[in-house]
Structure formats: C-alpha cells, structure tokens
CSV table of C-alpha atoms in Angstrom, one decimal:
chain,number,residue,atom,x,y,z
R,1,MET,CA,-0.1,0.1,-0.4
R,2,ALA,CA,1.7,3.1,-1.2
R,3,LYS,CA,2.4,6.3,1.1
R,4,TYR,CA,0.4,9.3,0.0
R,5,ASN,CA,1.1,12.4,-1.3
R,6,LEU,CA,0.9,15.1,1.5
R,7,ASN,CA,0.6,18.6,-0.2
R,8,PRO,CA,-2.9,20.0,-0.1
R,9,VAL,CA,-4.1,20.5,-3.9
R,10,ASP,CA,-8.0,22.2,-4.8
R,11,VAL,CA,-10.2,19.6,-5.5
R,12,PRO,CA,-14.2,19.9,-6.6
R,13,LYS,CA,-16.3,21.1,-3.4
R,14,VAL,CA,-18.8,18.1,-3.1
R,15,SER,CA,-22.1,19.1,-0.9
R,16,THR,CA,-24.6,16.6,-1.0
R,17,LYS,CA,-26.6,14.4,1.5
R,18,TYR,CA,-24.3,12.3,3.0
R,19,ARG,CA,-21.0,14.2,1.6
R,20,LYS,CA,-19.2,17.4,2.0
R,21,ILE,CA,-15.4,18.3,0.9
R,22,LEU,CA,-15.1,22.0,1.3
R,23,THR,CA,-11.1,22.0,1.6
R,24,LYS,CA,-8.2,21.4,0.0
R,25,LEU,CA,-7.2,17.7,0.8
R,26,PRO,CA,-5.5,16.7,2.7
R,27,VAL,CA,-6.6,19.8,4.7
R,28,PRO,CA,-3.8,22.1,5.2
R,29,GLU,CA,-4.4,22.2,8.8
R,30,SER,CA,-4.1,18.8,9.0
R,31,LEU,CA,-0.7,18.7,8.3
R,32,SER,CA,1.3,19.1,11.3
R,33,ILE,CA,-0.4,15.9,12.6
R,34,PHE,CA,0.8,14.0,10.1
R,35,LYS,CA,4.2,15.4,10.5
R,36,ALA,CA,3.9,14.5,14.3
R,37,LEU,CA,2.4,10.8,13.4
R,38,SER,CA,6.1,10.3,10.4
R,39,GLU,CA,8.1,11.3,13.1
R,40,SER,CA,6.9,9.0,15.9
R,41,GLU,CA,5.1,6.1,13.9
R,42,PRO,CA,6.5,3.6,11.0
R,43,VAL,CA,5.7,4.4,7.6
R,44,SER,CA,3.3,1.1,7.5
R,45,MET,CA,1.1,3.2,9.3
R,46,MET,CA,0.6,5.4,6.8
R,47,GLY,CA,-1.0,3.6,4.1
R,48,GLN,CA,-4.3,5.2,4.4
R,49,PRO,CA,-6.0,8.2,2.8
R,50,PRO,CA,-4.8,11.1,4.4
R,51,VAL,CA,-7.9,12.4,6.7
R,52,ILE,CA,-8.1,12.9,10.0
R,53,TRP,CA,-11.5,11.4,11.9
R,54,ASP,CA,-12.9,13.7,14.4
R,55,LYS,CA,-16.1,11.9,14.5
R,56,ALA,CA,-18.4,9.2,13.0
R,57,GLU,CA,-21.8,8.3,13.1
R,58,GLY,CA,-23.8,5.7,11.6
R,59,PHE,CA,-21.9,5.2,7.8
R,60,GLN,CA,-20.6,8.6,8.0
R,61,VAL,CA,-17.1,9.7,9.1
R,62,TYR,CA,-16.2,13.5,9.8
R,63,ASP,CA,-13.2,15.7,9.8
R,64,LYS,CA,-12.6,19.3,12.2
R,65,TRP,CA,-12.7,21.3,8.8
R,66,GLY,CA,-16.5,20.5,7.6
R,67,ASN,CA,-15.6,17.6,5.5
R,68,VAL,CA,-17.5,14.3,5.5
R,69,TRP,CA,-16.9,11.0,4.2
R,70,ILE,CA,-18.8,7.9,3.7
R,71,ASP,CA,-16.9,5.2,5.2
R,72,TRP,CA,-17.3,2.6,2.7
R,73,SER,CA,-14.9,0.2,5.1
R,74,SER,CA,-17.2,-0.3,8.0
R,75,GLY,CA,-14.5,0.7,10.4
R,76,VAL,CA,-12.4,-2.1,8.2
R,77,LEU,CA,-15.4,-4.4,9.0
R,78,ILE,CA,-15.9,-3.4,12.5
R,79,THR,CA,-18.9,-1.4,12.4
R,80,ASN,CA,-21.6,-4.0,11.4
R,81,ALA,CA,-24.2,-1.8,13.7
R,82,GLY,CA,-23.1,1.4,12.4
R,83,HIS,CA,-20.8,4.0,13.8
R,84,GLY,CA,-21.3,5.7,16.9
R,85,ARG,CA,-24.4,3.4,17.6
R,86,LYS,CA,-26.5,5.2,21.0
R,87,GLU,CA,-27.2,2.1,22.4
R,88,ILE,CA,-23.5,1.0,22.9
R,89,ILE,CA,-22.3,4.5,23.9
R,90,ASP,CA,-25.0,4.6,26.7
R,91,ALA,CA,-24.1,1.3,27.6
R,92,LEU,CA,-20.1,2.1,27.9
R,93,ARG,CA,-20.9,5.5,29.7
R,94,ASP,CA,-23.0,3.6,32.3
R,95,LEU,CA,-19.8,1.5,33.0
R,96,LEU,CA,-17.6,4.5,33.2
R,97,ASP,CA,-19.5,6.1,35.4
R,98,LYS,CA,-19.3,2.6,37.9
R,99,LYS,CA,-15.4,2.9,37.1
R,100,LEU,CA,-15.1,-0.6,36.0
R,101,ILE,CA,-13.0,-0.4,33.2
R,102,SER,CA,-10.3,-3.8,33.8
R,103,THR,CA,-11.0,-6.9,35.4
R,104,TYR,CA,-8.0,-9.3,33.7
R,105,VAL,CA,-10.2,-12.4,33.9
R,106,PHE,CA,-11.9,-11.7,37.4
R,107,VAL,CA,-15.3,-12.1,36.8
R,108,HIS,CA,-17.9,-9.5,35.6
R,109,GLU,CA,-21.8,-9.6,35.5
R,110,LYS,CA,-21.8,-8.9,31.8
R,111,ARG,CA,-19.0,-11.6,31.0
R,112,ALA,CA,-21.5,-14.0,31.5
R,113,GLU,CA,-24.3,-12.1,29.7
R,114,LEU,CA,-21.9,-12.0,26.5
R,115,THR,CA,-20.9,-15.5,26.7
R,116,LYS,CA,-24.3,-16.8,26.8
R,117,MET,CA,-25.5,-14.8,23.7
R,118,LEU,CA,-22.7,-16.1,21.8
R,119,GLN,CA,-23.2,-19.6,22.8
R,120,LYS,CA,-26.7,-19.3,21.8
R,121,ILE,CA,-25.7,-18.5,18.2
R,122,SER,CA,-23.6,-21.6,17.5
R,123,PRO,CA,-24.1,-24.6,15.9
R,124,ASP,CA,-25.2,-26.4,19.1
R,125,PRO,CA,-25.6,-24.5,22.2
R,126,SER,CA,-25.5,-27.4,24.1
R,127,LYS,CA,-22.3,-28.8,23.0
R,128,TYR,CA,-20.2,-25.3,22.5
R,129,LEU,CA,-18.2,-22.9,25.0
R,130,VAL,CA,-17.1,-19.4,24.3
R,131,PHE,CA,-13.4,-18.0,25.3
R,132,LEU,CA,-13.4,-14.3,24.8
R,133,LEU,CA,-10.2,-12.5,23.9
R,134,SER,CA,-9.0,-9.1,22.4
R,135,THR,CA,-8.5,-9.0,18.7
R,136,GLY,CA,-8.9,-12.0,15.7
R,137,SER,CA,-5.5,-12.3,15.8
R,138,GLU,CA,-5.5,-13.9,19.2
R,139,ALA,CA,-8.7,-15.7,18.4
R,140,THR,CA,-7.1,-17.2,15.2
R,141,GLU,CA,-4.3,-18.5,17.2
R,142,ASN,CA,-5.8,-20.1,20.1
R,143,CYS,CA,-7.9,-22.1,17.9
R,144,ILE,CA,-4.6,-23.5,16.0
R,145,LYS,CA,-3.5,-23.9,19.7
R,146,LEU,CA,-6.5,-26.0,20.4
R,147,ALA,CA,-6.5,-28.0,17.4
R,148,LYS,CA,-2.8,-29.1,17.8
R,149,THR,CA,-3.5,-30.1,21.6
R,150,TYR,CA,-6.6,-31.9,20.9
R,151,ALA,CA,-4.9,-33.9,18.2
R,152,MET,CA,-2.0,-34.5,20.0
R,153,GLU,CA,-3.9,-35.8,23.5
R,154,LYS,CA,-6.3,-37.9,21.5
R,155,HIS,CA,-4.0,-39.2,18.8
R,156,GLY,CA,-0.3,-38.7,19.6
R,157,PRO,CA,2.6,-36.4,18.1
R,158,GLN,CA,2.2,-37.7,14.4
R,159,LYS,CA,-1.2,-35.8,14.0
R,160,LYS,CA,0.3,-32.5,13.7
R,161,TYR,CA,-0.1,-30.7,10.6
R,162,LEU,CA,-2.0,-27.5,10.1
R,163,VAL,CA,-3.8,-26.9,6.8
R,164,SER,CA,-4.8,-23.5,5.6
R,165,PHE,CA,-5.3,-22.1,2.0
R,166,ASN,CA,-3.5,-20.0,-0.1
R,167,ASN,CA,-4.2,-16.2,0.0
R,168,ALA,CA,-6.1,-16.3,3.4
R,169,PHE,CA,-5.4,-13.4,5.6
R,170,HIS,CA,-4.6,-15.3,8.2
R,171,ALA,CA,-1.9,-17.2,6.5
R,172,GLY,CA,0.4,-14.1,7.6
R,173,HIS,CA,-0.3,-14.8,11.2
R,174,LEU,CA,0.7,-18.8,10.6
R,175,GLU,CA,3.9,-17.9,9.0
R,176,HIS,CA,4.9,-14.9,11.4
R,177,ASN,CA,3.3,-15.0,14.9
R,178,LEU,CA,3.7,-19.1,15.4
R,179,GLN,CA,7.2,-19.3,14.6
R,180,ALA,CA,7.1,-19.8,18.7
R,181,VAL,CA,5.3,-22.9,18.3
R,182,CYS,CA,7.5,-24.7,16.0
R,183,GLN,CA,10.9,-23.8,18.0
R,184,ASN,CA,13.3,-26.4,18.6
R,185,LYS,CA,13.9,-26.3,22.4
R,186,LYS,CA,17.3,-28.4,22.2
R,187,SER,CA,19.0,-25.9,19.7
R,188,GLY,CA,16.7,-22.7,20.4
R,189,SER,CA,16.4,-22.6,16.5
R,190,VAL,CA,12.9,-21.4,14.9
R,191,LYS,CA,12.1,-23.5,11.3
R,192,LYS,CA,9.4,-21.2,10.0
R,193,GLY,CA,6.4,-22.5,8.8
R,194,LYS,CA,6.9,-25.9,10.1
R,195,HIS,CA,4.1,-28.5,9.8
R,196,PHE,CA,1.8,-25.5,8.5
R,197,ILE,CA,0.5,-26.3,5.0
R,198,GLN,CA,-1.2,-24.5,2.5
R,199,VAL,CA,-4.0,-25.5,-0.3
R,200,PRO,CA,-5.4,-23.9,-3.1
R,201,PHE,CA,-8.6,-22.0,-2.4
R,202,PRO,CA,-11.6,-23.0,-4.9
R,203,ASP,CA,-12.4,-19.4,-5.9
R,204,GLY,CA,-13.1,-20.1,-9.3
R,205,TYR,CA,-10.6,-17.9,-11.1
R,206,LYS,CA,-7.0,-17.3,-9.3
R,207,ASN,CA,-7.8,-21.4,-9.3
R,208,GLU,CA,-10.2,-22.2,-11.4
R,209,ASN,CA,-9.9,-26.0,-10.5
R,210,THR,CA,-13.1,-25.9,-7.7
R,211,SER,CA,-13.3,-29.7,-7.2
R,212,PHE,CA,-12.7,-30.9,-3.8
R,213,ASP,CA,-10.2,-33.7,-5.6
R,214,LEU,CA,-7.7,-30.7,-5.7
R,215,PHE,CA,-7.3,-30.4,-2.3
R,216,LEU,CA,-6.6,-34.0,-1.7
R,217,ASP,CA,-4.3,-34.4,-4.9
R,218,THR,CA,-2.4,-31.4,-3.0
R,219,LEU,CA,-2.4,-33.2,0.1
R,220,LYS,CA,-0.6,-36.2,-1.9
R,221,ASP,CA,1.7,-34.4,-3.8
R,222,LYS,CA,3.3,-32.9,-0.4
R,223,GLY,CA,3.7,-36.3,1.0
R,224,ILE,CA,0.4,-35.6,4.0
R,225,LYS,CA,-1.5,-38.3,5.2
R,226,PRO,CA,-5.1,-37.4,6.3
R,227,ASP,CA,-4.7,-39.0,9.6
R,228,ASP,CA,-1.7,-36.7,10.6
R,229,ILE,CA,-3.8,-33.5,10.0
R,230,ALA,CA,-4.5,-32.0,13.2
R,231,GLY,CA,-6.6,-29.3,11.8
R,232,ILE,CA,-7.9,-27.4,8.9
R,233,MET,CA,-8.5,-23.7,9.2
R,234,THR,CA,-10.0,-21.6,6.5
R,235,GLU,CA,-12.0,-17.9,6.4
R,236,SER,CA,-15.8,-18.8,5.7
R,237,TYR,CA,-15.1,-16.3,2.9
R,238,GLN,CA,-11.7,-15.1,1.8
R,239,GLY,CA,-11.6,-11.6,2.5
R,240,VAL,CA,-9.1,-11.0,-0.3
R,241,GLY,CA,-11.9,-11.4,-2.5
R,242,PRO,CA,-14.4,-12.1,-1.3
R,243,ASP,CA,-14.2,-15.7,-2.3
R,244,PHE,CA,-16.8,-18.1,-1.0
R,245,PHE,CA,-16.8,-21.9,-1.0
R,246,PRO,CA,-18.6,-23.9,-3.7
R,247,VAL,CA,-21.2,-25.5,-1.4
R,248,GLU,CA,-20.2,-28.7,-2.4
R,249,TYR,CA,-16.9,-28.6,-1.7
R,250,ALA,CA,-17.7,-27.2,1.8
R,251,LYS,CA,-19.8,-30.0,2.9
R,252,LYS,CA,-17.0,-32.6,1.4
R,253,LEU,CA,-14.3,-30.6,3.7
R,254,GLU,CA,-16.7,-31.1,6.5
R,255,ALA,CA,-16.9,-34.7,5.5
R,256,PHE,CA,-13.1,-35.3,5.5
R,257,CYS,CA,-12.4,-33.6,8.9
R,258,LEU,CA,-15.2,-36.0,10.2
R,259,LYS,CA,-13.8,-39.0,9.0
R,260,HIS,CA,-10.2,-38.3,10.0
R,261,ASP,CA,-10.9,-36.3,13.6
R,262,ILE,CA,-9.7,-33.3,12.3
R,263,VAL,CA,-10.4,-30.3,13.7
R,264,SER,CA,-12.3,-27.8,11.6
R,265,ILE,CA,-11.6,-24.2,12.1
R,266,PHE,CA,-13.5,-21.5,10.3
R,267,ASP,CA,-12.4,-17.6,10.6
R,268,GLU,CA,-15.3,-15.5,10.8
R,269,VAL,CA,-13.1,-12.4,12.4
R,270,GLN,CA,-14.1,-10.5,9.0
R,271,ALA,CA,-17.2,-12.9,7.8
R,272,GLY,CA,-19.6,-13.0,11.0
R,273,PHE,CA,-21.9,-11.3,12.8
R,274,GLY,CA,-24.4,-10.7,9.6
R,275,ARG,CA,-22.1,-9.2,7.0
R,276,THR,CA,-23.2,-11.9,4.6
R,277,GLY,CA,-27.2,-11.8,5.8
R,278,LYS,CA,-26.6,-14.7,8.2
R,279,MET,CA,-25.1,-14.3,11.8
R,280,PHE,CA,-22.0,-16.3,10.5
R,281,THR,CA,-21.1,-17.2,6.8
R,282,TYR,CA,-20.3,-20.6,7.3
R,283,GLU,CA,-23.8,-21.2,8.0
R,284,HIS,CA,-24.8,-20.6,4.0
R,285,TYR,CA,-22.8,-23.9,3.5
R,286,GLY,CA,-25.1,-26.0,5.9
R,287,ILE,CA,-22.1,-27.0,7.9
R,288,LYS,CA,-20.7,-27.1,11.9
R,289,PRO,CA,-17.3,-26.2,12.2
R,290,ASP,CA,-15.3,-27.3,15.2
R,291,LEU,CA,-13.9,-23.8,16.1
R,292,ILE,CA,-15.0,-20.5,15.0
R,293,ALA,CA,-12.9,-17.6,15.5
R,294,CYS,CA,-14.5,-14.1,15.9
R,295,GLY,CA,-13.6,-10.7,15.9
R,296,LYS,CA,-14.0,-7.2,14.3
R,297,GLY,CA,-17.9,-7.1,13.9
R,298,ILE,CA,-18.5,-8.5,17.4
R,299,SER,CA,-18.7,-5.2,19.2
R,300,SER,CA,-19.3,-2.7,15.9
R,301,SER,CA,-16.8,-0.6,18.1
R,302,LEU,CA,-13.9,-1.5,20.8
R,303,PRO,CA,-11.4,-4.5,20.4
R,304,ILE,CA,-12.9,-8.2,21.6
R,305,SER,CA,-12.8,-11.4,19.9
R,306,ALA,CA,-13.8,-14.8,20.7
R,307,VAL,CA,-13.4,-18.7,19.9
R,308,ILE,CA,-16.8,-20.7,20.0
R,309,GLY,CA,-16.0,-24.5,20.0
R,310,ARG,CA,-16.8,-27.4,21.0
R,311,LYS,CA,-16.7,-28.5,24.6
R,312,ASP,CA,-14.3,-31.2,24.5
R,313,ILE,CA,-11.8,-29.2,22.5
R,314,MET,CA,-12.3,-26.0,24.5
R,315,SER,CA,-12.3,-27.9,27.9
R,316,LEU,CA,-8.6,-29.1,27.5
R,317,TYR,CA,-6.8,-26.4,29.5
R,318,ALA,CA,-7.0,-26.2,33.4
R,319,PRO,CA,-8.3,-23.0,35.2
R,320,GLY,CA,-5.6,-20.0,34.2
R,321,SER,CA,-3.9,-21.7,31.5
R,322,MET,CA,-5.5,-20.4,28.6
R,323,THR,CA,-6.4,-16.9,29.3
R,324,SER,CA,-5.6,-13.2,28.0
R,325,THR,CA,-4.8,-9.9,29.6
R,326,HIS,CA,-8.0,-8.2,28.4
R,327,SER,CA,-10.1,-11.3,28.1
R,328,GLY,CA,-14.1,-10.3,28.5
R,329,SER,CA,-12.9,-6.7,29.4
R,330,PRO,CA,-16.0,-5.0,30.6
R,331,LEU,CA,-15.8,-1.8,28.3
R,332,PRO,CA,-15.7,-4.3,24.9
R,333,VAL,CA,-18.2,-6.6,26.4
R,334,VAL,CA,-21.1,-4.5,27.0
R,335,ALA,CA,-20.6,-2.8,23.7
R,336,ALA,CA,-20.9,-6.6,22.2
R,337,ILE,CA,-23.8,-6.8,24.0
R,338,GLU,CA,-25.2,-4.2,22.6
R,339,SER,CA,-24.0,-4.9,19.1
R,340,LEU,CA,-25.2,-8.2,19.5
R,341,ARG,CA,-29.2,-7.1,20.4
R,342,TYR,CA,-29.1,-5.1,17.1
R,343,PRO,CA,-32.0,-4.4,15.8
R,344,LYS,CA,-33.1,-2.3,19.3
R,345,GLY,CA,-34.2,-4.8,22.1
R,346,LYS,CA,-33.2,-8.2,20.3
R,347,SER,CA,-30.5,-10.0,19.9
R,348,TYR,CA,-29.6,-11.8,16.6
R,349,GLY,CA,-30.9,-15.1,17.9
R,350,GLU,CA,-34.2,-13.7,18.0
R,351,CYS,CA,-34.5,-12.5,15.0
R,352,GLU,CA,-35.2,-14.8,12.3
R,353,GLU,CA,-34.4,-12.8,9.3
R,354,ASN,CA,-30.8,-12.8,10.5
R,355,GLY,CA,-30.8,-16.7,11.6
R,356,ARG,CA,-30.7,-20.0,10.3
R,357,ASN,CA,-34.6,-19.8,9.1
R,358,THR,CA,-33.4,-18.0,5.9
R,359,ASP,CA,-32.5,-18.9,2.5
R,360,PRO,CA,-29.2,-19.7,2.1
R,361,GLY,CA,-28.3,-16.8,-0.3
R,362,ILE,CA,-24.9,-18.7,-1.9
R,363,THR,CA,-25.9,-21.7,-3.9
R,364,GLN,CA,-22.5,-21.7,-6.1
R,365,ASN,CA,-18.7,-20.2,-6.2
R,366,GLN,CA,-19.5,-16.4,-5.6
R,367,LYS,CA,-17.1,-13.5,-6.2
C-alpha cells in the first residue's frame, strides 16, 4: 500500500446529503498532525488516505474542518451496526460511571451475559463453549493451539499438521506469529512454517479448479497423510476477494474432517455477525465447524474477539492456562452485548431474518 502525497491540492467541492468536501485535500491545517506521526510512527501506518477522523456516526466520518465522507470500509469490517450507536455509547457511559474499566479474568456480570449470547448462536448451544479475547489474531492463534493440543492428546505427536488455504488473510499470522510454536527446544532455532501446509482455495478464477479432488491431490503431492492432520483452517469467505466456497466443496471438506477426526476451524473474523445476511457465513454452507474464530464486527466498536468451539476441545486446558490480559474486559463486553441486540431490543438469535431460518444466499461459488 503506497504512502499518500501530503501536498494539499484543490479538489472539486462536494455538498450532498451524505458527503461534503469543502477544503483542499489533505486539509492544510492537518499537516502538523501527519508530521508528528511521521516522526513517531513507522511508515507502515501511513497506508490510508490522509484524512483526520474527528467523529463518526452511522456510515459517515467527519473531520474538524467541515468535510464528511461515507465510510465504505465499515471501520474495516468492524462497525456492523454502524458508527456511534446510541445503545453502545450509553452502555459504555454507564460502565465508566461505575469506574469498572478492567478486570483481567476476574468475573464481572456482563461477561456471563455475553458468553451466553454467543453460545446461543453457536452450531449447538449444548455442545459449544465461548472463550473471550481481544483481537482476531488472538482468536485464530488460540484455534490453532486448541486444534494441535486436541490432536496430540487424542492421537499422539504424529497428528501435527495444520492446513490452511492460499491467499488467506490469517496465513500471515501462521507464518510470523506462530514461529515460537515451532521452536526446537534443544537448539533454540526456529523453522519457519514447520507443520503448516497451504492448499489452493477453490475461488474459480485465481484457481479455476473448484473440485475437492484438488485438495486431496495437493495433500498427496506434499506427502501429507489425512490422519496426520490436526486441523484445517479457512476463512468462511476469503477477504482478499471476497471469495466463497462452492457449497459442495465445503460439505466435502466437513466430511473429510469428520472421517479423519480433524478439527475444522472457520475464521469468521471478517465474515461474521450479519455481514453476509446470516449470523455467520459458514451457515450458508450447511456445515458445523468445530472451532469458530470471531472478531471485528462482534462489538461494532471496541476490540474484542472470541473462540466458539466444541466443549471437548475447549475444555483441554486447566484453570488459568488459557487466558489473555484483556479477556472479557468490561468495556468491549458491554459494547458487544449492545451490538448483538441490534435491531433494538432483540439479539441476533431472536431475529429470524438474521438467523438460520432464511434461505442460504450462496448456492454456488460467488465472486
């Protein structure tokens, strides 16, 4: 992503119902802010248009100088219920008045409310548990940790491979953040990518072959036996497209995992919470993942994520051994509760129009 030119230029003025452009861009008065950032941040943080966000409401973003934009990014897939929803702000303000800002993993009442809400929208509330975290990266990494632990404890160390798909967003995390998992304790060396395998995604154009046979053939070519696979991880739709699975492919993938006792992991960080017309995108395929990584749109605002997973997998770790500093932190939790109650007064699980009783909108591979 290129760094933008910060020389202010005259642009056509705009004044419509939802957009206003009244100044040069970038705004000359904003340059001191960008200068301060260039002196204190790495250049990697300067990939977005040079706009200073001052406030946001609904789908609009405002700066201090009278300009208004439409936020086509939805806060980068975060603000599923819109920016600045009154119900979320009111819930945050109530908690701030209590001065309950942080709890580590000590219990607060709202944490139980949120975990029950998320459990209710799982594939089977009687068989799934919820683990709250802070970021999508944490959620995906914990899914991998759980899948590998389940495989090793049930089947032994030979069941060690984690399969993901080419072009997946979380693949970067597998390459970088999980190097420590692959560390050789004797030598201290790190083997990048050890035990992590990528296969083609059946998107229909970057890879025209959408047959599940390609999945099987790729594993065979790489010398990977199905019974040696601990988990298979995929985005419910690939965010680089978005690219969806053919329904038949997704069902065969689920059957493959069941046959070989492989933990199926669906990354719903970008895809979840109503973004495709159902609570979760995997529901369009008529399948039930073992682990679901959630994040971004879960709160429509503050950082919070979750792993929703089978009880037998989620219960592998003893008390205190699977936590995070901000797990279930009070402010993000109440924001998530109010976001999940959208439309006002109802939870997603209570709204049939957002639930599992609607027609699957995806019947073939779609771009």
